[in-house]
Short mmCIF file of C-alpha atoms and ligand atoms in Angstrom, two decimals:
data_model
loop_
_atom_site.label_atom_id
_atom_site.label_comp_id
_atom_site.label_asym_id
_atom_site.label_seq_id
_atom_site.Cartn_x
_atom_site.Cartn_y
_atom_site.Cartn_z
CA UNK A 124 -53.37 1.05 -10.39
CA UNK A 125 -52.93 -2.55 -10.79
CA UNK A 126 -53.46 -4.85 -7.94
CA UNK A 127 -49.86 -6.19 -8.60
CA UNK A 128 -48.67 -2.17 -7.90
CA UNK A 129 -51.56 -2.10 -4.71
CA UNK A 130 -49.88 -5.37 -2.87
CA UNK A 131 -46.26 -3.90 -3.80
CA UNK A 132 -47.42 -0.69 -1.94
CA UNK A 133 -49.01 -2.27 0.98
CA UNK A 134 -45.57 -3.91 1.72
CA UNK A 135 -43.56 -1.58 1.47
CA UNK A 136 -46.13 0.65 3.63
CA UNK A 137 -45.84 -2.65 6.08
CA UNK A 138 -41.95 -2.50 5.54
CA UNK A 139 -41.12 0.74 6.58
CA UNK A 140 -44.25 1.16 9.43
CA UNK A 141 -44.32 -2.41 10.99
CA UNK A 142 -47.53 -2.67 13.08
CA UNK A 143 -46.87 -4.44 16.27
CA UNK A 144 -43.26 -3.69 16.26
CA UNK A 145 -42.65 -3.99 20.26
CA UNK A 146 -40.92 -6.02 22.79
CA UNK A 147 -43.93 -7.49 24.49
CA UNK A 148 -43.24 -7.68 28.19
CA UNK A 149 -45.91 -9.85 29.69
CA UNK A 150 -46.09 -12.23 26.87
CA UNK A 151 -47.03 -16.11 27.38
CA UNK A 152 -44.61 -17.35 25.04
CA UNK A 153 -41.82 -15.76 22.72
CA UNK A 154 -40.22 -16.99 20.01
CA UNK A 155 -36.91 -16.35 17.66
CA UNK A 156 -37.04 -17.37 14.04
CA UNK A 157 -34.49 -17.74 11.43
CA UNK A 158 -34.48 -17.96 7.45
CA UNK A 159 -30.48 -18.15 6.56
CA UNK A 160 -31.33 -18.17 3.32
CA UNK A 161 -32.03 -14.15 3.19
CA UNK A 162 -30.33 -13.52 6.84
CA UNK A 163 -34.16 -12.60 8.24
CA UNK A 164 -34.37 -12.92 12.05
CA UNK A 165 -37.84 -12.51 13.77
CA UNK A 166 -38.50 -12.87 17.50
CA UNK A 167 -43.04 -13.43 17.97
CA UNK A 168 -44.70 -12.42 20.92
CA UNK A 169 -47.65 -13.83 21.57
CA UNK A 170 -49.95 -12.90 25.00
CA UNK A 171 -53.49 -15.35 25.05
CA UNK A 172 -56.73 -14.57 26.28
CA UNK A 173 -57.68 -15.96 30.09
CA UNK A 174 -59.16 -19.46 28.51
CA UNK A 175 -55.67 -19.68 26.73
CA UNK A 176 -56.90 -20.90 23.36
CA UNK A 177 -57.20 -17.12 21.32
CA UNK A 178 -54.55 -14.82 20.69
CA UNK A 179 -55.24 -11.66 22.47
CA UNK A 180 -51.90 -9.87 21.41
CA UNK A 181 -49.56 -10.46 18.58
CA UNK A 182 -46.13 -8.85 18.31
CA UNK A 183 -42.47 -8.78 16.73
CA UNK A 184 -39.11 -7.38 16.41
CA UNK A 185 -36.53 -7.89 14.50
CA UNK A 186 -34.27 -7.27 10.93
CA UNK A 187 -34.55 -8.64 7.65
CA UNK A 188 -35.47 -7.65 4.07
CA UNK A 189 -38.75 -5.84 3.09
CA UNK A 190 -40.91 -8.71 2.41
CA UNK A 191 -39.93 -10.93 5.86
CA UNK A 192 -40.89 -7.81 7.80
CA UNK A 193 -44.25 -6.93 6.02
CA UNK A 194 -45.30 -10.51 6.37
CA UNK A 195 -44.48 -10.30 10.02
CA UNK A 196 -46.10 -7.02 10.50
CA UNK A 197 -49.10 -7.97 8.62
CA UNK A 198 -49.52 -11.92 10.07
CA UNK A 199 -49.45 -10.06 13.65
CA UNK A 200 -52.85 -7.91 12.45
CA UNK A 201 -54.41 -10.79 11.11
CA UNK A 202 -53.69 -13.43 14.08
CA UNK A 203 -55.49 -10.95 16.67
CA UNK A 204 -57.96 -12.29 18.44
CA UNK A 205 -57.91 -15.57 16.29
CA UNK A 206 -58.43 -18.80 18.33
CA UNK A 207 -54.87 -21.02 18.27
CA UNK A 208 -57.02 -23.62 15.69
CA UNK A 209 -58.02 -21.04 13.52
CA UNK A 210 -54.91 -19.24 13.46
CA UNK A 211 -53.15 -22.08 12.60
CA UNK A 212 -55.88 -22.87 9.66
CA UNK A 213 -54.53 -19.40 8.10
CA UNK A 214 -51.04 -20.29 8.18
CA UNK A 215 -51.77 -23.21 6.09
CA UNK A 216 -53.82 -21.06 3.80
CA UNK A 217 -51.35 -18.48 3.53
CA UNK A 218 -48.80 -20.97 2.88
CA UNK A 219 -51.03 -22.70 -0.20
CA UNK A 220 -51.28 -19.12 -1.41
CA UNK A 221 -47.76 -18.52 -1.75
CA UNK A 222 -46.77 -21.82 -2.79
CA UNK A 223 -48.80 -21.41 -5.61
CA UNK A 224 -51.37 -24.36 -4.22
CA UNK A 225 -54.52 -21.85 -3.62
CA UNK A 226 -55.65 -19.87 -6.32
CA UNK A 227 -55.74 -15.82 -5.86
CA UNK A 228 -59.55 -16.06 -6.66
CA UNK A 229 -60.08 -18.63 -4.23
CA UNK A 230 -57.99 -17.11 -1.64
CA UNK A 231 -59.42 -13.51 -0.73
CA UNK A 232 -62.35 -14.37 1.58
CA UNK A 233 -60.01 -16.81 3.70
CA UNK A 234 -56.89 -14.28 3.72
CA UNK A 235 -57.84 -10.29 3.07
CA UNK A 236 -54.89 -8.44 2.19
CA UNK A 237 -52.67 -11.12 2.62
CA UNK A 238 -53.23 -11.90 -0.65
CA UNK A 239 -50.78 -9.33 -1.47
CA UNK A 240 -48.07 -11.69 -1.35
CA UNK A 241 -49.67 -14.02 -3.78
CA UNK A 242 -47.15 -12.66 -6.30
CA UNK A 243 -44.24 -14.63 -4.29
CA UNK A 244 -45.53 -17.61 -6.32
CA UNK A 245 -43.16 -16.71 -9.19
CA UNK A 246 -40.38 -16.12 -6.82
CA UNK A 247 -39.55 -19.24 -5.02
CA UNK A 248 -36.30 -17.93 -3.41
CA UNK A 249 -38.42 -15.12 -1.42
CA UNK A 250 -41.05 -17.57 -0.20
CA UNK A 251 -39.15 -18.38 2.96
CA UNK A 252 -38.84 -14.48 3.69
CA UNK A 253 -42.55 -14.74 3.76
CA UNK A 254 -43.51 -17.81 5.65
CA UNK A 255 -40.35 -17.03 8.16
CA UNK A 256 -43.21 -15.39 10.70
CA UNK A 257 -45.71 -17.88 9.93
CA UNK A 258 -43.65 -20.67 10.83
CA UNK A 259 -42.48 -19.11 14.19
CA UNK A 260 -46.28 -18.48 14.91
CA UNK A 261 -46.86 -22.26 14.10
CA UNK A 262 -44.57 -23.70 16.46
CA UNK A 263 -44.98 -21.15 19.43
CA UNK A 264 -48.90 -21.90 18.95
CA UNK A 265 -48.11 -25.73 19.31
CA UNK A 266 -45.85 -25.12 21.90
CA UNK A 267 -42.74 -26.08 20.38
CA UNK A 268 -40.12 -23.00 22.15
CA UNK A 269 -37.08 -25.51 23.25
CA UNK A 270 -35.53 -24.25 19.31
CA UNK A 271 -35.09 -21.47 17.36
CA UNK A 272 -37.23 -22.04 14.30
CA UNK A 273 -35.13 -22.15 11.03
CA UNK A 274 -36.57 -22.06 7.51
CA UNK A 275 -33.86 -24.81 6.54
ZN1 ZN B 28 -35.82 -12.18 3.31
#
């Protein structure tokens, strides 16, 4: 199997069994986020540890296409227990990756299997399917909430 077929797998695996896919009712903040581009529509939960600065519990609902969902459903395993700095720190790696600024090679200690969406590189159009979640996670982190977050 090629690793190209192994990432495709793992999000569609992520795709059609979303980890974290629940209404979180005693979140600290919530989110909506919005890529009109693709019609993708997240909304982040996010519940912090007693010190407020990790994320104790990450989760999401919503509707969009395969890879907005998978990249949800995957960014919500990785951001666990994370402090808010170093979560944020992975959102700008993940975003080099897929942007084509952070070589593959370079990329697998910072990111694990979120690597599998390295391959958006060569599809520009789908990048904001992926980064939709990330960029909701950004701004609820920094405490932006006042807005929906919009990928345009
Ligand atoms: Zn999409």
């Amino acid at each position: 199997m090629t690793a190209d077929s192994l990432y495709r797998e793992l999000i569609l695996d992520h795709n059609s069994n979303p980890r974290n896919f629940y209404v979180m009712e005693d979140a600290d903040v919530y989110l909506e986020g919005y890529n009109p581009l693709c019609g993708d529509r997240i909304t982040l939960y996010l519940k912090y540890d007693d010190t407020g600065e990790r994320i104790a519990k990450a989760s999401f609902q919503g509707k969009g296409c395969a890879i907005s969902m998978a990249s949800a459903s995957m960014m919500t395993e990785a951001v666990q227990g994370l402090s808010k700095d170093k979560a944020l720190q992975l959102f700008e790696q993940f975003h080099d990756l897929i942007t084509g600024k952070l070589p593959e090679e370079q990329a697998y200690d910072a990111l694990g299997k979120l690597i599998a969406f390295s391959g958006l590189k060569r599809l520009p159009t789908r990048v904001k399917c992926a980064s939709l979640a990330w960029h909701t996670l950004k701004n609820a982190l920094l405490g932006k909430t006042s807005e929906k977050v919009s990928t345009e």
